[in-house]
Tab-separated table of C-alpha atoms in Angstrom:
chain	number	residue	atom	x	y	z
A	1	MET	CA	0.222	-0.209	-0.046
A	2	GLN	CA	2.193	2.221	1.097
A	3	ASP	CA	4.205	1.821	-2.535
A	4	ASP	CA	0.822	2.616	-4.103
A	5	MET	CA	1.031	6.153	-2.476
A	6	ASP	CA	4.166	7.075	-2.531
A	7	GLU	CA	3.915	5.902	-6.730
A	8	ALA	CA	1.202	8.089	-7.203
A	9	CYS	CA	2.953	11.034	-5.265
A	10	SER	CA	5.897	10.953	-8.268
A	11	CYS	CA	3.499	11.070	-11.005
A	12	LEU	CA	3.657	14.208	-12.552
A	13	PHE	CA	-0.160	14.289	-14.565
A	14	SER	CA	-2.136	11.341	-16.173
A	15	PHE	CA	-4.446	11.178	-18.645
A	16	GLY	CA	-6.929	8.580	-20.188
A	17	VAL	CA	-7.159	6.682	-22.662
A	18	ILE	CA	-9.737	5.299	-25.565
A	19	SER	CA	-10.425	4.706	-29.409
A	20	ASP	CA	-13.083	3.518	-31.547
A	21	ILE	CA	-16.462	3.940	-29.651
A	22	GLN	CA	-18.320	3.834	-32.745
A	23	TYR	CA	-21.497	4.170	-31.216
A	24	ALA	CA	-24.798	3.121	-32.696
A	25	ASP	CA	-28.249	2.482	-32.080
A	26	LEU	CA	-28.186	-0.852	-33.908
A	27	ASP	CA	-28.173	-4.213	-33.248
A	28	ASN	CA	-24.733	-6.417	-32.605
A	29	ARG	CA	-23.095	-7.022	-36.514
A	30	LEU	CA	-20.318	-8.809	-37.945
A	31	ASN	CA	-17.567	-5.616	-39.099
A	32	SER	CA	-17.414	-6.138	-42.863
A	33	VAL	CA	-15.281	-8.501	-43.240
A	34	GLY	CA	-16.900	-10.648	-41.614
A	35	THR	CA	-14.652	-11.968	-38.757
A	36	HIS	CA	-15.134	-9.434	-35.619
A	37	THR	CA	-18.872	-9.111	-34.072
A	38	ARG	CA	-19.373	-5.033	-33.042
A	39	TYR	CA	-21.466	-4.356	-29.924
A	40	TYR	CA	-22.557	-0.897	-31.135
A	41	ARG	CA	-24.816	0.010	-27.980
A	42	ASN	CA	-22.968	-1.711	-25.359
A	43	ALA	CA	-19.799	0.675	-26.442
A	44	LEU	CA	-22.163	3.189	-25.021
A	45	ALA	CA	-22.296	1.421	-21.691
A	46	LEU	CA	-18.877	0.600	-22.099
A	47	LEU	CA	-18.001	4.495	-22.108
A	48	LYS	CA	-20.253	4.925	-19.276
A	49	GLU	CA	-18.134	2.622	-17.226
A	50	ALA	CA	-14.746	4.197	-18.635
A	51	VAL	CA	-16.002	7.879	-17.198
A	52	ASP	CA	-17.431	5.761	-14.088
A	53	CYS	CA	-13.540	4.618	-13.060
A	54	TRP	CA	-11.878	7.614	-14.405
A	55	THR	CA	-14.509	9.106	-11.976
A	56	GLY	CA	-14.104	7.184	-9.516
A	57	ASP	CA	-12.536	6.506	-6.206
A	58	ILE	CA	-9.494	5.014	-7.021
A	59	PHE	CA	-6.844	8.067	-6.997
A	60	VAL	CA	-4.304	6.441	-9.337
A	61	LEU	CA	-7.273	6.199	-12.305
A	62	ARG	CA	-8.601	9.615	-11.946
A	63	PRO	CA	-6.912	11.262	-14.856
A	64	ASP	CA	-5.977	15.387	-15.603
A	65	PHE	CA	-7.203	14.923	-19.368
A	66	VAL	CA	-8.458	11.980	-21.792
A	67	MET	CA	-7.391	11.363	-25.231
A	68	GLN	CA	-9.998	9.807	-27.038
A	69	LEU	CA	-8.052	8.642	-30.087
A	70	GLY	CA	-11.018	8.876	-32.793
A	71	ASP	CA	-14.206	6.814	-34.724
A	72	ILE	CA	-16.529	8.125	-31.552
A	73	ILE	CA	-19.542	6.910	-33.789
A	74	ASP	CA	-20.094	4.689	-36.400
A	75	GLY	CA	-20.170	5.808	-39.860
A	76	PHE	CA	-23.512	3.191	-40.203
A	77	ASN	CA	-25.446	6.151	-38.521
A	78	ASN	CA	-25.451	8.719	-41.722
A	79	LYS	CA	-27.696	6.454	-43.315
A	80	GLY	CA	-30.698	7.939	-40.552
A	81	GLY	CA	-29.203	11.299	-42.578
A	82	LYS	CA	-27.383	14.295	-40.219
A	83	ALA	CA	-30.203	14.380	-37.449
A	84	GLN	CA	-29.155	10.746	-36.816
A	85	SER	CA	-25.349	10.723	-36.676
A	86	LEU	CA	-26.190	14.214	-34.205
A	87	LEU	CA	-28.080	12.274	-32.144
A	88	SER	CA	-25.840	9.642	-31.445
A	89	LEU	CA	-22.704	12.439	-30.869
A	90	ALA	CA	-25.172	14.020	-28.511
A	91	ALA	CA	-25.451	10.499	-26.987
A	92	VAL	CA	-21.270	10.352	-26.469
A	93	LEU	CA	-20.787	13.468	-25.725
A	94	GLY	CA	-22.878	13.431	-22.856
A	95	GLN	CA	-20.796	10.634	-20.985
A	96	PHE	CA	-17.918	12.722	-21.942
A	97	ASN	CA	-19.514	15.688	-19.843
A	98	ARG	CA	-19.926	13.986	-17.200
A	99	LEU	CA	-15.948	14.123	-16.758
A	100	PRO	CA	-14.431	17.371	-14.370
A	101	CYS	CA	-11.217	17.386	-17.161
A	102	PHE	CA	-10.944	18.521	-20.605
A	103	VAL	CA	-11.120	15.525	-23.543
A	104	HIS	CA	-9.111	15.605	-26.559
A	105	HIS	CA	-10.810	14.299	-29.321
A	106	VAL	CA	-9.236	12.862	-32.614
A	107	LEU	CA	-10.501	12.430	-35.925
A	108	GLY	CA	-11.054	8.925	-37.651
A	109	ASN	CA	-12.687	7.878	-40.698
A	110	HIS	CA	-15.645	7.473	-38.857
A	111	GLU	CA	-16.266	10.893	-38.113
A	112	PHE	CA	-15.811	12.283	-41.855
A	113	TYR	CA	-18.641	8.836	-42.544
A	114	ASN	CA	-20.932	11.203	-40.397
A	115	PHE	CA	-19.627	14.968	-41.438
A	116	THR	CA	-17.835	17.334	-43.445
A	117	ARG	CA	-14.499	18.472	-42.191
A	118	ALA	CA	-15.884	21.655	-42.084
A	119	GLU	CA	-18.960	20.629	-39.491
A	120	LEU	CA	-16.208	19.154	-37.361
A	121	MET	CA	-14.148	21.679	-37.597
A	122	ASN	CA	-17.234	24.062	-35.890
A	123	SER	CA	-17.709	20.711	-33.772
A	124	ARG	CA	-16.684	20.033	-29.672
A	125	LEU	CA	-14.817	17.089	-31.359
A	126	PHE	CA	-12.819	20.104	-32.758
A	127	SER	CA	-10.702	20.072	-29.560
A	128	GLY	CA	-7.960	22.167	-30.712
A	129	ALA	CA	-9.107	25.715	-30.720
A	130	ASP	CA	-7.373	26.514	-27.537
A	131	PHE	CA	-4.072	24.915	-28.114
A	132	GLU	CA	-1.248	26.002	-30.612
A	133	MET	CA	-2.285	24.798	-34.125
A	134	ALA	CA	-0.797	25.421	-37.543
A	135	PRO	CA	-2.356	27.202	-40.364
A	136	ARG	CA	-4.390	24.771	-42.794
A	137	ASP	CA	-3.615	23.555	-46.257
A	138	PRO	CA	-4.008	26.317	-48.576
A	139	LYS	CA	-5.449	23.254	-51.439
A	140	CYS	CA	-7.786	22.177	-48.840
A	141	HIS	CA	-11.067	23.459	-50.397
A	142	CYS	CA	-13.249	22.700	-47.641
A	143	PHE	CA	-13.642	25.625	-45.557
A	144	ASP	CA	-15.085	27.128	-48.294
A	145	ILE	CA	-18.394	27.483	-46.578
A	146	ILE	CA	-19.397	29.039	-43.384
A	147	CYS	CA	-16.728	27.912	-40.963
A	148	ASN	CA	-15.438	30.101	-37.736
A	149	VAL	CA	-12.305	28.864	-37.959
A	150	GLU	CA	-11.088	28.774	-41.258
A	151	GLY	CA	-7.737	29.494	-40.737
A	152	THR	CA	-7.008	26.517	-38.718
A	153	SER	CA	-5.625	22.312	-38.783
A	154	ALA	CA	-7.203	19.293	-37.024
A	155	TYR	CA	-3.392	19.119	-35.609
A	156	TYR	CA	-1.734	20.611	-32.388
A	157	HIS	CA	0.299	20.359	-29.502
A	158	PHE	CA	0.428	21.271	-25.876
A	159	SER	CA	2.325	21.066	-22.818
A	160	PRO	CA	0.137	19.185	-19.796
A	161	ALA	CA	2.989	19.613	-17.178
A	162	PRO	CA	6.354	21.144	-17.748
A	163	GLY	CA	8.866	19.315	-19.670
A	164	PHE	CA	6.296	17.533	-21.802
A	165	ARG	CA	4.676	17.942	-25.197
A	166	PHE	CA	1.585	15.972	-26.361
A	167	VAL	CA	0.934	16.502	-30.314
A	168	VAL	CA	-2.190	15.626	-32.106
A	169	LEU	CA	-1.998	14.181	-35.578
A	170	ASP	CA	-4.468	14.636	-38.236
A	171	THR	CA	-4.158	11.074	-39.834
A	172	PHE	CA	-6.818	12.116	-42.509
A	173	SER	CA	-4.400	15.358	-43.416
A	174	GLU	CA	-4.578	14.013	-47.170
A	175	SER	CA	-6.741	11.605	-47.354
A	176	ILE	CA	-10.054	10.883	-50.076
A	177	ILE	CA	-12.723	10.644	-47.189
A	178	GLY	CA	-11.100	13.477	-45.140
A	179	HIS	CA	-12.087	16.150	-47.722
A	180	ASP	CA	-14.797	17.034	-49.405
A	181	ASP	CA	-14.976	15.159	-53.255
A	182	MET	CA	-14.587	18.295	-54.760
A	183	CYS	CA	-11.189	19.099	-52.673
A	184	PRO	CA	-7.950	18.948	-54.567
A	185	ILE	CA	-6.528	17.163	-51.436
A	186	SER	CA	-9.084	14.720	-51.983
A	187	GLN	CA	-8.800	13.680	-55.475
A	188	GLU	CA	-5.044	13.641	-55.868
A	189	SER	CA	-5.501	11.223	-52.507
A	190	LEU	CA	-8.271	9.129	-54.803
A	191	ARG	CA	-5.360	9.369	-58.107
A	192	LEU	CA	-3.033	7.563	-55.115
A	193	VAL	CA	-4.544	5.443	-53.972
A	194	CYS	CA	-5.901	4.432	-57.688
A	195	SER	CA	-2.524	4.082	-58.704
A	196	ILE	CA	-1.759	1.116	-56.743
A	197	ASN	CA	-4.672	-0.080	-55.671
A	198	LYS	CA	-6.987	-1.752	-58.246
A	199	ASN	CA	-9.850	-3.219	-56.592
A	200	GLU	CA	-13.237	-1.719	-57.453
A	201	ASP	CA	-13.650	-1.610	-53.388
A	202	LEU	CA	-10.489	0.795	-52.179
A	203	ASP	CA	-11.381	-0.456	-49.124
A	204	SER	CA	-10.118	-3.961	-50.120
A	205	SER	CA	-6.445	-4.734	-49.731
A	206	ALA	CA	-7.055	-7.820	-51.835
A	207	GLY	CA	-4.021	-8.871	-54.421
A	208	LEU	CA	-1.789	-6.180	-52.804
A	209	LYS	CA	1.962	-6.339	-52.086
A	210	ILE	CA	2.512	-6.530	-48.263
A	211	SER	CA	4.014	-3.036	-49.027
A	212	GLU	CA	0.668	-1.871	-50.475
A	213	LYS	CA	-1.643	-2.808	-48.111
A	214	ARG	CA	-2.139	0.704	-46.956
A	215	TYR	CA	-3.515	2.399	-49.483
A	216	LEU	CA	-7.104	2.107	-48.575
A	217	SER	CA	-9.402	4.443	-48.755
A	218	PHE	CA	-9.961	4.270	-44.769
A	219	ASN	CA	-6.487	5.227	-44.388
A	220	GLY	CA	-4.649	8.639	-45.085
A	221	ALA	CA	-1.550	10.539	-44.513
A	222	LEU	CA	-0.156	13.561	-42.625
A	223	GLY	CA	1.361	15.375	-46.176
A	224	GLU	CA	3.802	17.407	-46.303
A	225	LYS	CA	2.429	19.853	-44.774
A	226	GLN	CA	1.698	18.601	-41.373
A	227	LEU	CA	4.932	17.026	-41.351
A	228	GLU	CA	6.872	19.746	-41.537
A	229	TRP	CA	5.074	21.181	-38.902
A	230	LEU	CA	5.534	18.556	-36.808
A	231	GLU	CA	9.671	18.676	-37.786
A	232	GLY	CA	9.539	22.424	-36.667
A	233	VAL	CA	7.601	21.054	-33.241
A	234	LEU	CA	10.328	18.034	-32.238
A	235	GLN	CA	13.255	20.532	-32.865
A	236	GLU	CA	11.343	22.903	-30.090
A	237	ALA	CA	10.873	20.200	-27.959
A	238	CYS	CA	14.679	19.025	-28.148
A	239	PHE	CA	16.039	22.624	-27.401
A	240	ALA	CA	13.143	22.996	-24.656
A	241	LYS	CA	14.358	19.427	-23.568
A	242	GLU	CA	10.786	17.990	-23.433
A	243	LYS	CA	9.358	14.749	-24.411
A	244	ILE	CA	7.104	14.352	-26.741
A	245	VAL	CA	4.092	12.444	-26.591
A	246	LEU	CA	2.288	11.614	-29.822
A	247	PHE	CA	-1.614	10.673	-30.728
A	248	GLY	CA	-3.262	9.937	-33.838
A	249	HIS	CA	-6.006	7.458	-35.089
A	250	VAL	CA	-4.267	5.461	-37.953
A	251	PRO	CA	-1.365	3.777	-36.754
A	252	ILE	CA	2.410	5.033	-37.781
A	253	TYR	CA	3.890	2.033	-36.919
A	254	PRO	CA	3.532	-1.235	-39.162
A	255	ILE	CA	2.735	-3.651	-35.397
A	256	ASN	CA	3.193	-7.225	-35.452
A	257	GLY	CA	3.569	-6.625	-39.468
A	258	ASP	CA	-0.148	-5.132	-39.868
A	259	HIS	CA	0.381	-2.876	-43.204
A	260	ALA	CA	-3.080	-3.100	-43.759
A	261	ASP	CA	-4.151	-0.089	-40.984
A	262	LEU	CA	-1.363	1.940	-41.886
A	263	LEU	CA	-0.249	5.917	-42.661
A	264	TRP	CA	0.364	6.296	-46.018
A	265	ASP	CA	3.357	8.209	-45.486
A	266	TYR	CA	4.688	5.844	-42.359
A	267	GLN	CA	8.162	5.706	-43.354
A	268	GLU	CA	8.563	9.587	-43.305
A	269	ALA	CA	6.562	10.186	-40.359
A	270	LEU	CA	8.888	7.484	-38.651
A	271	LYS	CA	11.952	8.632	-40.530
A	272	ILE	CA	11.564	12.032	-38.801
A	273	LEU	CA	10.359	11.002	-34.949
A	274	CYS	CA	13.146	8.595	-35.071
A	275	SER	CA	15.783	11.368	-35.763
A	276	TYR	CA	14.777	13.297	-32.379
A	277	ARG	CA	15.471	11.575	-29.055
A	278	CYS	CA	12.790	13.287	-27.003
A	279	VAL	CA	10.041	11.677	-28.625
A	280	VAL	CA	9.024	8.907	-26.127
A	281	ALA	CA	5.832	7.305	-27.357
A	282	ALA	CA	3.181	7.185	-29.729
A	283	PHE	CA	-0.843	5.801	-29.165
A	284	ALA	CA	-3.006	4.942	-32.070
A	285	GLY	CA	-6.823	3.347	-32.778
A	286	HIS	CA	-7.952	2.026	-36.003
A	287	THR	CA	-7.238	-1.168	-35.684
A	288	HIS	CA	-9.623	-2.767	-32.906
A	289	HIS	CA	-7.144	-4.593	-30.890
A	290	PHE	CA	-4.677	-3.224	-28.084
A	291	SER	CA	-0.468	-3.851	-29.246
A	292	HIS	CA	2.331	-2.811	-28.200
A	293	CYS	CA	6.188	-2.356	-29.654
A	294	VAL	CA	9.606	-0.895	-29.028
A	295	ASP	CA	11.170	0.460	-32.033
A	296	LYS	CA	14.891	-1.094	-31.732
A	297	THR	CA	16.837	2.214	-33.177
A	298	SER	CA	14.968	4.948	-31.245
A	299	GLY	CA	13.224	3.117	-28.373
A	300	ILE	CA	10.159	4.521	-29.104
A	301	HIS	CA	6.691	2.902	-27.636
A	302	PHE	CA	3.884	2.649	-30.187
A	303	VAL	CA	0.425	1.615	-28.564
A	304	ASN	CA	-3.019	0.720	-30.493
A	305	LEU	CA	-5.848	0.471	-28.266
A	306	PRO	CA	-8.603	-1.552	-29.165
A	307	GLY	CA	-11.810	-1.017	-30.441
A	308	ILE	CA	-14.686	-0.181	-27.729
A	309	VAL	CA	-16.975	-1.326	-30.431
A	310	GLU	CA	-15.902	-4.705	-30.912
A	311	VAL	CA	-15.114	-5.447	-26.793
A	312	PRO	CA	-18.321	-8.255	-25.761
A	313	PRO	CA	-20.016	-7.017	-23.100
A	314	GLY	CA	-18.509	-8.752	-19.704
A	315	SER	CA	-15.579	-6.575	-20.967
A	316	ASN	CA	-13.960	-3.253	-21.791
A	317	GLY	CA	-10.603	-1.564	-23.137
A	318	PHE	CA	-9.858	1.811	-22.211
A	319	GLY	CA	-6.894	2.767	-19.633
A	320	THR	CA	-5.406	5.887	-17.387
A	321	VAL	CA	-1.853	6.834	-18.013
A	322	GLN	CA	0.446	8.145	-15.368
A	323	VAL	CA	3.272	10.154	-16.405
A	324	PHE	CA	6.588	10.135	-14.148
A	325	SER	CA	10.134	11.515	-14.925
A	326	ASP	CA	11.037	8.710	-16.567
A	327	ARG	CA	8.454	6.480	-17.906
A	328	LEU	CA	4.731	6.103	-19.031
A	329	LEU	CA	2.363	3.341	-16.886
A	330	LEU	CA	-0.628	2.202	-18.274
A	331	TYR	CA	-3.519	0.557	-16.265
A	332	GLY	CA	-5.633	-0.966	-19.425
A	333	VAL	CA	-9.193	-1.928	-18.229
A	334	GLY	CA	-10.151	-5.074	-19.771
A	335	GLN	CA	-8.123	-5.711	-23.498
A	336	THR	CA	-6.468	-2.732	-22.807
A	337	GLY	CA	-2.863	-4.114	-21.316
A	338	ASN	CA	-0.635	-2.919	-18.933
A	339	LEU	CA	2.300	-1.602	-19.158
A	340	GLU	CA	5.158	0.043	-18.539
A	341	MET	CA	7.202	2.176	-21.021
A	342	MET	CA	10.510	3.599	-19.871
A	343	PHE	CA	12.200	6.061	-21.705
A	344	PRO	CA	14.833	5.575	-24.287
A	345	GLY	CA	17.917	5.962	-22.048
A	346	SER	CA	16.105	5.229	-18.917
A	347	VAL	CA	17.239	2.742	-16.870
A	348	PRO	CA	14.194	0.732	-15.322
A	349	ALA	CA	13.923	0.601	-10.779
A	350	ASP	CA	15.397	-2.448	-9.625
């Protein structure tokens, strides 16, 4: 008990993590490839359970803020029109409203199945308004309708405590689905994917080489502009002696050889990340299963969270991360495992 108290006292801050809630008022059904059941209504119950935990009596599980890593509602909601999408979104946000702390929302592919980029940037799912954002890509025409944040991007960074900088990425900055059909970025992305993926269904990787399997319409890229911005953030963080933790929906690293759920430009992103010793970890969703690996060259930890929508009743898939001067401790629930993630160059305690 005393050891737990001592550890809690040395914790600098903590944050909650959850991903791929994909709530919809629908009966259970298999995913599009028939491999896993999706428990659409139960997803809301599991989110409620997560919020109950984060607001409960166990001190180490009460976060200072929460990172929601995308796909907050399911794309099936759009079959009921915008009204149904908004109704489901309100139900999910109603649970997050119970938290006494800030919630950072990352944009996933299912957000774009329900809303336009301009709508998202005018909604509560755009959580970067109070933080340090970059100007939007001038090639993007998605803000030519009324939008009160016309000059901003969906990626940003913030410092949760001295010595740390958290970076929220837009993994659909360049994508087919993340922009309006007439936007040049969407058209360029479609040409890129179609030049590699010859399937009629661009969500299918049938016939593609392993190195090509990421070129699917439900993935995307950071793009040159965001990569330049990211490198600038890393340079400043290294100069300020800050540790960097990144968050995005689509993974940056092919954990366990998974190349189907991966950024189109993951190699360019990894080259930048591995060039800076200040980067300690990157969290993602999208894959719907929990996984973790450490890059052997840089020592960066890469973590993918389970998809809440595919967690059966009786289990869950969220977590709370405690941050220390030399490591991250992930306290997982259900399908999210426990992890001790030592920072590169740190030595584990005896």
